PDB file of C-alpha atoms in Angstrom:
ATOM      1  CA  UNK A  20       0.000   0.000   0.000  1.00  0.00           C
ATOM      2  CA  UNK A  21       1.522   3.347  -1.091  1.00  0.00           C
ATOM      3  CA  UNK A  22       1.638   5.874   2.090  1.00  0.00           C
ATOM      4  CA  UNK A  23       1.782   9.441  -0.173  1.00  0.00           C
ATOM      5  CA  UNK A  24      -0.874  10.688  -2.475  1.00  0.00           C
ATOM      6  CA  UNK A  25      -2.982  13.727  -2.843  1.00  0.00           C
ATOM      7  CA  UNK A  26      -4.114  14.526   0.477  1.00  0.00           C
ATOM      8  CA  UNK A  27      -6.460  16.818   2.751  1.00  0.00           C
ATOM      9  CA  UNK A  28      -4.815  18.380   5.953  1.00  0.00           C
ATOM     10  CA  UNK A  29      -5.397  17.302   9.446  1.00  0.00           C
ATOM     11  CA  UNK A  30      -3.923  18.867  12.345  1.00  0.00           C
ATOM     12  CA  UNK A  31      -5.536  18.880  15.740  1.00  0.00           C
ATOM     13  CA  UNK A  32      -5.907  22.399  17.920  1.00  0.00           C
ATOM     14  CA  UNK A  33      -3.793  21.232  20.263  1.00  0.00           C
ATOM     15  CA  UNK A  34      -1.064  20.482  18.697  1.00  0.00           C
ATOM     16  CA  UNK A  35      -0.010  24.193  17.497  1.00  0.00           C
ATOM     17  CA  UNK A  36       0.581  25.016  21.032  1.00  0.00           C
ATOM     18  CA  UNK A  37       2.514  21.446  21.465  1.00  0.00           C
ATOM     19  CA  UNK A  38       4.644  21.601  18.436  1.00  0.00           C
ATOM     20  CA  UNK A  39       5.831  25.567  19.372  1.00  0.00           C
ATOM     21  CA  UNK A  40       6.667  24.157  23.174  1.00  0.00           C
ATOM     22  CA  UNK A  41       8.675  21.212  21.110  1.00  0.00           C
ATOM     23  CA  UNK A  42      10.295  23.855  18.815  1.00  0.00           C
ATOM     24  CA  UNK A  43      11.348  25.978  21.820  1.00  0.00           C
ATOM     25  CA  UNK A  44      12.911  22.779  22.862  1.00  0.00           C
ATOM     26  CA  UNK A  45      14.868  21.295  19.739  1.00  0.00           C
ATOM     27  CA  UNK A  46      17.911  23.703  20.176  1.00  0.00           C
ATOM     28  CA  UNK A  47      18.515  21.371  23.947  1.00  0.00           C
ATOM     29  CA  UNK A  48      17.642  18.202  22.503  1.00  0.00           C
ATOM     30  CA  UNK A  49      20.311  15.734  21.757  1.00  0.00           C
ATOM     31  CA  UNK A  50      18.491  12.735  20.286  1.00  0.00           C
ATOM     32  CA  UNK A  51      14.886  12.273  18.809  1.00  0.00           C
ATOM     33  CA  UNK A  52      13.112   8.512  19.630  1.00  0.00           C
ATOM     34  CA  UNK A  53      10.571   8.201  16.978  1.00  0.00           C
ATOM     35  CA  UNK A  54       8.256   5.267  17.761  1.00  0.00           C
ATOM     36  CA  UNK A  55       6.422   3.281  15.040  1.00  0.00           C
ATOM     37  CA  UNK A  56       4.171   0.707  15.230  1.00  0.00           C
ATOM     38  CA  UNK A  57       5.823  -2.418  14.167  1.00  0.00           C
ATOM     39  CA  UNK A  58       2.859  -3.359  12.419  1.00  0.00           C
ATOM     40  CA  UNK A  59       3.227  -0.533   9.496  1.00  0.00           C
ATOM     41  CA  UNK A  60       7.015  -0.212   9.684  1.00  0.00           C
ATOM     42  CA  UNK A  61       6.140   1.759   6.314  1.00  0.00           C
ATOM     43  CA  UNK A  62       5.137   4.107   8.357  1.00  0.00           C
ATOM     44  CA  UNK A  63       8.773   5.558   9.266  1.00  0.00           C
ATOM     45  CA  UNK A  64       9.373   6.976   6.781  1.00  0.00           C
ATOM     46  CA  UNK A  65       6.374   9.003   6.551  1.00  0.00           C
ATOM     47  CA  UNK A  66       6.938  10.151  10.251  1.00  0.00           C
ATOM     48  CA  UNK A  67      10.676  10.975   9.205  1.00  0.00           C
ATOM     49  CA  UNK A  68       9.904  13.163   6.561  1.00  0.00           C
ATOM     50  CA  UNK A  69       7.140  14.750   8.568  1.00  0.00           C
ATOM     51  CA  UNK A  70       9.670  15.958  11.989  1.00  0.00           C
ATOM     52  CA  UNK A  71      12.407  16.544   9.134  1.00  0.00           C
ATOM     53  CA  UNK A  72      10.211  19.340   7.727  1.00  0.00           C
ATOM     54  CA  UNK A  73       9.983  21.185  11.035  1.00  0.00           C
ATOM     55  CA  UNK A  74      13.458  19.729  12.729  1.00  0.00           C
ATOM     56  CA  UNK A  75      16.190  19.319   9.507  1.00  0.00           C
ATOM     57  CA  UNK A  76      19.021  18.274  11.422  1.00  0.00           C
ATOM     58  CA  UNK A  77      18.177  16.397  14.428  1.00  0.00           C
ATOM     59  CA  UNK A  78      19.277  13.131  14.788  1.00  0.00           C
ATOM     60  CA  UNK A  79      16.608  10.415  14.967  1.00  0.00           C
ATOM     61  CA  UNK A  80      16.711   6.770  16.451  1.00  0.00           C
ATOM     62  CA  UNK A  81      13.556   4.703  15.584  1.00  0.00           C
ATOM     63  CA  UNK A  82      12.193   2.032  17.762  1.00  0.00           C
ATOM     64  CA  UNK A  83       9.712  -0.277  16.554  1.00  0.00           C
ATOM     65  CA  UNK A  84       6.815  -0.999  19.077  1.00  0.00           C
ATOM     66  CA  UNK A  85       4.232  -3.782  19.132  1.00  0.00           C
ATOM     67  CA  UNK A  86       6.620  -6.412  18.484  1.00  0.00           C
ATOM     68  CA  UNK A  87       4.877  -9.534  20.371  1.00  0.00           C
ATOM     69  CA  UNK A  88       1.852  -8.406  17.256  1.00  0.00           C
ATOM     70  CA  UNK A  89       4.758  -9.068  14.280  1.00  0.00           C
ATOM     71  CA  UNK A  90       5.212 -11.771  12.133  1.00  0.00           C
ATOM     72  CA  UNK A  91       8.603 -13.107  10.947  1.00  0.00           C
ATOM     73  CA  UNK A  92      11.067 -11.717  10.217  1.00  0.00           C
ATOM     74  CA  UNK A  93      10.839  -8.770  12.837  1.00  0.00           C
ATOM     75  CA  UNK A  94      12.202  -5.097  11.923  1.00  0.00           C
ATOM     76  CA  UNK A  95      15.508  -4.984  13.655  1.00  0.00           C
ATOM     77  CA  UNK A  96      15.311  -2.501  17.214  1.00  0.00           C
ATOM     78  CA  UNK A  97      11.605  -3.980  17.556  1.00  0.00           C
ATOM     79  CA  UNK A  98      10.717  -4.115  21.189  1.00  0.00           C
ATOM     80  CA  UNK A  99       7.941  -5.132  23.109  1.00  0.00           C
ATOM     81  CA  UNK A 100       7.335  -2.710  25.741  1.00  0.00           C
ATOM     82  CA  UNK A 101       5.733  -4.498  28.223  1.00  0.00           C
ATOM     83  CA  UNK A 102       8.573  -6.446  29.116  1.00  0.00           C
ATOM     84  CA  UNK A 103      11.280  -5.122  31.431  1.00  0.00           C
ATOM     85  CA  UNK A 104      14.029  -6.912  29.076  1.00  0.00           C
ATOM     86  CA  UNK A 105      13.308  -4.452  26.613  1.00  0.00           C
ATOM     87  CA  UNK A 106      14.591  -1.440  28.644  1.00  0.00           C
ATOM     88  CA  UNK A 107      18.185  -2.776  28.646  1.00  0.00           C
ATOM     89  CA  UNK A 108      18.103  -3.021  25.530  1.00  0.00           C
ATOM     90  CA  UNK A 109      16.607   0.107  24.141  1.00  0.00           C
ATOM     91  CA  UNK A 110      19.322   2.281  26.774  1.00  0.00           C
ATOM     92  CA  UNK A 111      22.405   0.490  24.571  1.00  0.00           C
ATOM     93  CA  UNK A 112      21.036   1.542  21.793  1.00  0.00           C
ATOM     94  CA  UNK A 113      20.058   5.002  23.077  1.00  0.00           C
ATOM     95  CA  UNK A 114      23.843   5.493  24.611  1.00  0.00           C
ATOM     96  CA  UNK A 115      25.424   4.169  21.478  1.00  0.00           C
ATOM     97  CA  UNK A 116      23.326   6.579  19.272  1.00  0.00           C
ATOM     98  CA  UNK A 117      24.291   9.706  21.780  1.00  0.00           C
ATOM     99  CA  UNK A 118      28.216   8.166  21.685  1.00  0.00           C
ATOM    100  CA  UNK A 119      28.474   8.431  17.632  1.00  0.00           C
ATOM    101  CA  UNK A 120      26.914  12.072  17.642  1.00  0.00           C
ATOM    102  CA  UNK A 121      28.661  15.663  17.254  1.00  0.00           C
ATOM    103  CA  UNK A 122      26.559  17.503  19.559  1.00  0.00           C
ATOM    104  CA  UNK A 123      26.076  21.286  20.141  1.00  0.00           C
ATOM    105  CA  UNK A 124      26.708  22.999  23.099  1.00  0.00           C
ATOM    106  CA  UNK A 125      23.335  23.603  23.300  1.00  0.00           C
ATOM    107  CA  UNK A 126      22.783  19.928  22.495  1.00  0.00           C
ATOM    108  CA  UNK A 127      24.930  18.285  25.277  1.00  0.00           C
ATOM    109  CA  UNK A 128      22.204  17.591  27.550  1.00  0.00           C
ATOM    110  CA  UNK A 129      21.118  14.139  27.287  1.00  0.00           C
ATOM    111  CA  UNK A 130      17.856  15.313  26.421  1.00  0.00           C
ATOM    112  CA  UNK A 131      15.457  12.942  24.598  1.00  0.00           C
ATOM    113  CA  UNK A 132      11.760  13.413  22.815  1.00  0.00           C
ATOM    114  CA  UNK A 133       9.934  10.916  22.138  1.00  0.00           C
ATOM    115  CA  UNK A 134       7.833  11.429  18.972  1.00  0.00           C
ATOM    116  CA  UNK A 135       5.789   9.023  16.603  1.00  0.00           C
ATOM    117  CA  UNK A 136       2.415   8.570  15.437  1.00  0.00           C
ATOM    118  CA  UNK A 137      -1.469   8.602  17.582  1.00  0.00           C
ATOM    119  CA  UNK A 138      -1.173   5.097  19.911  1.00  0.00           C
ATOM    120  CA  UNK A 139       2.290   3.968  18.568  1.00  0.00           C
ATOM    121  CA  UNK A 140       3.627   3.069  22.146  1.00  0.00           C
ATOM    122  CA  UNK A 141       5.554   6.478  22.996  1.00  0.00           C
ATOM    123  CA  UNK A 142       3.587   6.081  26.194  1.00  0.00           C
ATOM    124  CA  UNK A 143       4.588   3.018  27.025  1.00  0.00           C
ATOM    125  CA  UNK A 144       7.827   3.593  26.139  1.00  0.00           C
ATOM    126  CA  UNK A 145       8.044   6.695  28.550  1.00  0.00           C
ATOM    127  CA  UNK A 146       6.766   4.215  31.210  1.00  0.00           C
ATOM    128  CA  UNK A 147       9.235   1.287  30.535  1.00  0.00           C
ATOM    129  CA  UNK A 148      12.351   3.769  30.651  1.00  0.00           C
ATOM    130  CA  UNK A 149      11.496   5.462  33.589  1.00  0.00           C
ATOM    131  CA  UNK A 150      10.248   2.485  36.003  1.00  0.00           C
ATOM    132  CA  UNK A 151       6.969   3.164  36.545  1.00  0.00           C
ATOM    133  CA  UNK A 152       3.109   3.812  35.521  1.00  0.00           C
ATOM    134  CA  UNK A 153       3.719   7.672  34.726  1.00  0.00           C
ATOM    135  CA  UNK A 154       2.420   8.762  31.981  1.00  0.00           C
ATOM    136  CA  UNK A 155      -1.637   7.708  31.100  1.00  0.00           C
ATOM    137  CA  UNK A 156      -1.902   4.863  28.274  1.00  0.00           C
ATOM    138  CA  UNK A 157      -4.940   4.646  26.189  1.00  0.00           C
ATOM    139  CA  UNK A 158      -5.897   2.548  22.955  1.00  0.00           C
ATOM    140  CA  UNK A 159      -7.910   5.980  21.527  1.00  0.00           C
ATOM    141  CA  UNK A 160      -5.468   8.364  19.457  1.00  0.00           C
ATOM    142  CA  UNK A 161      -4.727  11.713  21.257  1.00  0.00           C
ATOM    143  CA  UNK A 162      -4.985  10.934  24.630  1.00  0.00           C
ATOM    144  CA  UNK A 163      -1.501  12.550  25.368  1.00  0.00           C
ATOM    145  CA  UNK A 164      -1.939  16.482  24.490  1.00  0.00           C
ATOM    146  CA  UNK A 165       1.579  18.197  26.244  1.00  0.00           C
ATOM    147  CA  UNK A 166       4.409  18.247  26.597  1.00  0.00           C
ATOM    148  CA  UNK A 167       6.231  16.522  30.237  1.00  0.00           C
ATOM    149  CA  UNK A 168       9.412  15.266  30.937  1.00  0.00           C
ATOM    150  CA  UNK A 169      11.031  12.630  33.049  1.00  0.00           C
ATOM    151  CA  UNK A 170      14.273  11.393  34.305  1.00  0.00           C
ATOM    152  CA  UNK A 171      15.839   8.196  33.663  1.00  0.00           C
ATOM    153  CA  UNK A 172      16.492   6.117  37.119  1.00  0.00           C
ATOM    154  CA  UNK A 173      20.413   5.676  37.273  1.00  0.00           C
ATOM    155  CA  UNK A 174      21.089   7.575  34.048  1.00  0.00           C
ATOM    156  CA  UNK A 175      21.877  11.082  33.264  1.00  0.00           C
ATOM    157  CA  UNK A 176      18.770  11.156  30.280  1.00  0.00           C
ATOM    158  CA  UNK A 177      15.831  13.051  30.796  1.00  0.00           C
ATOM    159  CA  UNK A 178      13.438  12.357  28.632  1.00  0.00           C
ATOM    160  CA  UNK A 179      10.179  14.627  27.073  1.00  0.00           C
ATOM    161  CA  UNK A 180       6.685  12.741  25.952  1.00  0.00           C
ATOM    162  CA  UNK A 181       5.021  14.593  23.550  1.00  0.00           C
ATOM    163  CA  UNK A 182       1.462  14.410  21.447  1.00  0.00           C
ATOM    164  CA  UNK A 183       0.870  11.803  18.769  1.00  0.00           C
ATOM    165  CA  UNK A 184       1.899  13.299  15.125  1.00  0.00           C
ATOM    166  CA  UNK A 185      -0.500  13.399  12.485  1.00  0.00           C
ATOM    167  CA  UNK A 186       0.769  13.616   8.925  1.00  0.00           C
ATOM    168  CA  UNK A 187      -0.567  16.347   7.318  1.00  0.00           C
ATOM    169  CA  UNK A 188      -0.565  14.719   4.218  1.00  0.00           C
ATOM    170  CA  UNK A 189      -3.456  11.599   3.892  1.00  0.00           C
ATOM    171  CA  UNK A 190      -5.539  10.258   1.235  1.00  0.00           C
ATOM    172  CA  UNK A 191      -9.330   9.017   1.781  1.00  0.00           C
ATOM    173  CA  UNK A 192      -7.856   5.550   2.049  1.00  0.00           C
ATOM    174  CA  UNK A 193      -5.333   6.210   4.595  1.00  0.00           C
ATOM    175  CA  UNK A 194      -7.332   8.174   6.806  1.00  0.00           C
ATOM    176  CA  UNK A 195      -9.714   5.492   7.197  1.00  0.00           C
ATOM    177  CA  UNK A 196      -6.682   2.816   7.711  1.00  0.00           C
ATOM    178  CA  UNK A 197      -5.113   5.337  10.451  1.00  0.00           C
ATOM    179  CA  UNK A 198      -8.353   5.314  12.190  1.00  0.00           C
ATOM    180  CA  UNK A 199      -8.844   1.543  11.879  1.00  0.00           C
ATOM    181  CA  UNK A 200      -5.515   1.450  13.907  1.00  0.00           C
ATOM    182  CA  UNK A 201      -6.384   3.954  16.297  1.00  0.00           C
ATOM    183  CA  UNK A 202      -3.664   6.010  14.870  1.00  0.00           C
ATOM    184  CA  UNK A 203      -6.345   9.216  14.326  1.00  0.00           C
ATOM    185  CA  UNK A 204      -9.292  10.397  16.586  1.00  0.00           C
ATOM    186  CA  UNK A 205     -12.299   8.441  15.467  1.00  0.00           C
ATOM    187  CA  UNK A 206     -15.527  10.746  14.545  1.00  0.00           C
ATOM    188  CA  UNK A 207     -19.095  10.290  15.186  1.00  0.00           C
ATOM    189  CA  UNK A 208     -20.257   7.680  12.988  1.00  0.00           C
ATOM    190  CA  UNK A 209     -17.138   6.270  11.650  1.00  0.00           C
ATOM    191  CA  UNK A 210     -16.979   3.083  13.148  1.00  0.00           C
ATOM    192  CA  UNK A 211     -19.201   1.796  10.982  1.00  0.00           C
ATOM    193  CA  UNK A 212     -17.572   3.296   7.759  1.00  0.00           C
ATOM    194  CA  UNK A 213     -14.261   1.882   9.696  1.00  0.00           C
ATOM    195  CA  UNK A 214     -15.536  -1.683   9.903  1.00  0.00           C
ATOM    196  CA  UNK A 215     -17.402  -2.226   6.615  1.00  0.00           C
ATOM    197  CA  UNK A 216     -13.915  -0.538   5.043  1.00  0.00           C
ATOM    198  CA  UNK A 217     -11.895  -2.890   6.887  1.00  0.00           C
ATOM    199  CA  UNK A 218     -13.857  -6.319   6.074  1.00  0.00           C
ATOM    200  CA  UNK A 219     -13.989  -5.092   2.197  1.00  0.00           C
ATOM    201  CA  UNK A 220     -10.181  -4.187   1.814  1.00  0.00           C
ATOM    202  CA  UNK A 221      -9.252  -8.022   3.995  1.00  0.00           C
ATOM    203  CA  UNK A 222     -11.770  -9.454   1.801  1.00  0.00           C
ATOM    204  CA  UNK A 223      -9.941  -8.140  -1.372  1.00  0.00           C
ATOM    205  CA  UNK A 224      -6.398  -8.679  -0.036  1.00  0.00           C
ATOM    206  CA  UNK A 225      -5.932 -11.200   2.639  1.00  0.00           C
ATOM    207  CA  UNK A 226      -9.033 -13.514   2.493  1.00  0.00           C
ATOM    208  CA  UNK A 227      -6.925 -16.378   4.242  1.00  0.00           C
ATOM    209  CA  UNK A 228      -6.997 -13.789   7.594  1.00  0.00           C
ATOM    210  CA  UNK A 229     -10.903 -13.047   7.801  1.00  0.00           C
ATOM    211  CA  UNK A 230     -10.925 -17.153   7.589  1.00  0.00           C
ATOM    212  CA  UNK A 231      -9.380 -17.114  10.757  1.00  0.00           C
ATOM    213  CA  UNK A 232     -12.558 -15.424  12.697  1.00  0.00           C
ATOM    214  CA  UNK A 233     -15.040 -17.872  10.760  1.00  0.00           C
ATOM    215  CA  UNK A 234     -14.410 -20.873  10.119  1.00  0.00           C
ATOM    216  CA  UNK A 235     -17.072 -21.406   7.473  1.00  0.00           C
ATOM    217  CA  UNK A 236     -16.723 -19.833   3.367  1.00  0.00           C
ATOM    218  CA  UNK A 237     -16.807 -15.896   3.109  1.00  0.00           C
ATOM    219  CA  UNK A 238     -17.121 -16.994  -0.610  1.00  0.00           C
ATOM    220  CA  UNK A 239     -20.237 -13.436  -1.521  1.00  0.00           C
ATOM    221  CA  UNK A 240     -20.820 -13.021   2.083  1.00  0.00           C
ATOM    222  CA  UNK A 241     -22.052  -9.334   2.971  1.00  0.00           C
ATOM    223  CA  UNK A 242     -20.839  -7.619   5.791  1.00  0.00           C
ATOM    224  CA  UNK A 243     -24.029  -7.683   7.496  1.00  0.00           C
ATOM    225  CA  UNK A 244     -24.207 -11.490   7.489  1.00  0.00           C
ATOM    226  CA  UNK A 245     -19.999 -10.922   8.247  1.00  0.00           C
ATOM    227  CA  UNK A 246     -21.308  -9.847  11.516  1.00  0.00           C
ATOM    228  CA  UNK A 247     -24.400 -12.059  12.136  1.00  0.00           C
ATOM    229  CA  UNK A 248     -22.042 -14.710  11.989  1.00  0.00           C
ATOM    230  CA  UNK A 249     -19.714 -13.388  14.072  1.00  0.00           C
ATOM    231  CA  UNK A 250     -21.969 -12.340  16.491  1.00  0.00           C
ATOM    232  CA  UNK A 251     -23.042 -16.160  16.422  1.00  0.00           C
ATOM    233  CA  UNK A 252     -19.058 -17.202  17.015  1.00  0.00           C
ATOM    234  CA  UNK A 253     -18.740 -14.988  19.834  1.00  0.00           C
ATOM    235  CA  UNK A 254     -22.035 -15.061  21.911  1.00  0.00           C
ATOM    236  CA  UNK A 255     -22.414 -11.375  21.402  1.00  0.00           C
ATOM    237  CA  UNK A 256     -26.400 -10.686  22.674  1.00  0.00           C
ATOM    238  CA  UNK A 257     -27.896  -8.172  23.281  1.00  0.00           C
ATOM    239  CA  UNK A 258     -30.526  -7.909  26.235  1.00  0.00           C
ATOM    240  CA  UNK A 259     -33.288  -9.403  24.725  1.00  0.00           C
ATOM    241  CA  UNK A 260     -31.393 -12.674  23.670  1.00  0.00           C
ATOM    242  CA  UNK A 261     -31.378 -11.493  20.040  1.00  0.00           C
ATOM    243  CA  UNK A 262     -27.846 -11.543  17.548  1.00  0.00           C
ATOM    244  CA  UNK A 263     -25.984  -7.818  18.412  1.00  0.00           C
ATOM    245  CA  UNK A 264     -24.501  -6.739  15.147  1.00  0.00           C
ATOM    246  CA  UNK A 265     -23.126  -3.793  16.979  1.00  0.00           C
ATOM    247  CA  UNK A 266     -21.380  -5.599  19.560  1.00  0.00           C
ATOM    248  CA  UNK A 267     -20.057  -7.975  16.382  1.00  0.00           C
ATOM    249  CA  UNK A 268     -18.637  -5.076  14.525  1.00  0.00           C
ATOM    250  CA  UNK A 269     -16.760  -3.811  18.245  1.00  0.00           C
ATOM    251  CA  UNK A 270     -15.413  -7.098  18.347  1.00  0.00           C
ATOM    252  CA  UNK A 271     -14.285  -7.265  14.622  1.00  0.00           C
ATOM    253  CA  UNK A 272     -12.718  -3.942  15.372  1.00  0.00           C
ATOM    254  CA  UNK A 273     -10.960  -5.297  18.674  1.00  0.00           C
ATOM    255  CA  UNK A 274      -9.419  -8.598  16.398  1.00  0.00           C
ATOM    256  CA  UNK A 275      -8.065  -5.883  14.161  1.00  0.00           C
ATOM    257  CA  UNK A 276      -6.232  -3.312  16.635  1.00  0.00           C
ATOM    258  CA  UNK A 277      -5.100  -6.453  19.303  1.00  0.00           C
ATOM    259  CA  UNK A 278      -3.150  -8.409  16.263  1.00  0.00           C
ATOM    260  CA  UNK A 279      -5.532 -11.480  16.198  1.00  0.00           C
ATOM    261  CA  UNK A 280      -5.738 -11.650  12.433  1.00  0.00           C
ATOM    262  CA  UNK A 281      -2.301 -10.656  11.949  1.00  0.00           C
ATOM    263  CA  UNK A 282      -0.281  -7.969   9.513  1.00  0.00           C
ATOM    264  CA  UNK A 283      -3.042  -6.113   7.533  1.00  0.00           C
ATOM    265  CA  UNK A 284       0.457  -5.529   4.751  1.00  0.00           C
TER     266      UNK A 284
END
């Protein structure tokens, strides 16, 4: 799937205020993390060009997240954040990086930001480096809107959380894929664009997935009787005893975002 194309803008309010506090900060920052999702590793270089634009000549070290979600082979510095492992790991990599750099004066502060896409793990990340619960996790895009910063335990890194990036350039097609991953703010109504999207484009590409949530032939199957049948799978009732497509479609959804059914590329 091709990530550029003729595109409509998107840019949250709150991120104007966010991205002048991060350019106040750039001149002290030594070392950008930029965290993808693991399961679009296409997506780095999308976010690269994007924090190039603003930021030209800031170094960046990418850490993929989401890797217990990832097929074989795995994009080399994949981690997966909840383990404890991974923070070991990630710091070698994070002192190596800082070791191979010319740095300003203004630079020489073992300063990180953490920057990558709506619900690509920075929050996690900020919690696995730092030792505990800190910062708030949640699986809808834009739930972190400042800027904070932390220190490292037993290092001399601070390091600055900052709001999900949205690329300002996304077709029709993409925006509808960023929401399916939670990587935009959903709207009113759009789950149900979301899910009949989703089931059409897995039905077009990756059949041999879908067949994974139902064991019997998709073979001119609609999406309503997609869900019906799901909703049979699963148990999902509503009060009076009676098939809930909605709760179907919330559960086709979940499958999707918690890596049941796999790479969607």
């Amino acid at each position: 799937m091709q990530l550029t194309n003729k595109a409509t803008k998107y840019l949250p309010l709150y991120l104007h205020k966010s991205f002048k506090h991060i350019s106040n900060l750039m001149p002290y920052i030594s070392l950008i993390l930029l965290v993808v999702d693991g399961r679009v590793p296409q997506l780095k270089e999308l976010y690269i060009k994007e924090i190039k634009r603003k930021w030209a000549n800031k170094e960046i070290l990418v850490i993929f997240s989401k890797q217990d979600l990832l097929p074989y082979p795995k994009p080399e510095h994949s981690f997966d954040l909840r383990k404890p492992s991974s923070k070991r790991a990630i710091l070698r990599l994070i002192n190596s990086k800082l070791k191979s750099l010319t740095l300003s004066t203004k630079e020489s502060t073992n300063s990180l930001i953490i920057m990558g896409g709506a619900n690509s793990g920075k929050s996690s990340l900020i919690n696995l480096l730092i030792g505990r619960r800190k910062v708030k996790k949640s699986p809808e895009a834009g739930t972190t809107r400042g800027i904070t910063r932390h220190k490292i335990p037993a290092t001399p890194l601070l390091v600055y959380d900052s709001p999900g990036l949205f690329p300002t350039n996304l077709n029709k097609e993409l925006r509808i894929l960023f929401r399916l991953l939670n990587f935009l703010p959903a709207t009113e109504g759009g789950q149900e664009v979301i899910g009949e999207w989703a089931y059409n484009y897995l039905i077009g590409s990756h059949p041999d997935k879908l067949q994974k949530l139902l064991p019997n032939s998709l073979e001119n199957l609609s999406y309503h009787s997609f869900l019906k049948a799901l909703a049979q799978r699963y148990r999902l009732l509503e009060k009076r005893g009676e098939l809930s497509l909605e709760l179907a479609e919330q559960k086709f959804l979940q499958l999707i975002r918690n890596g049941t059914i796999g790479n969607l590329y």
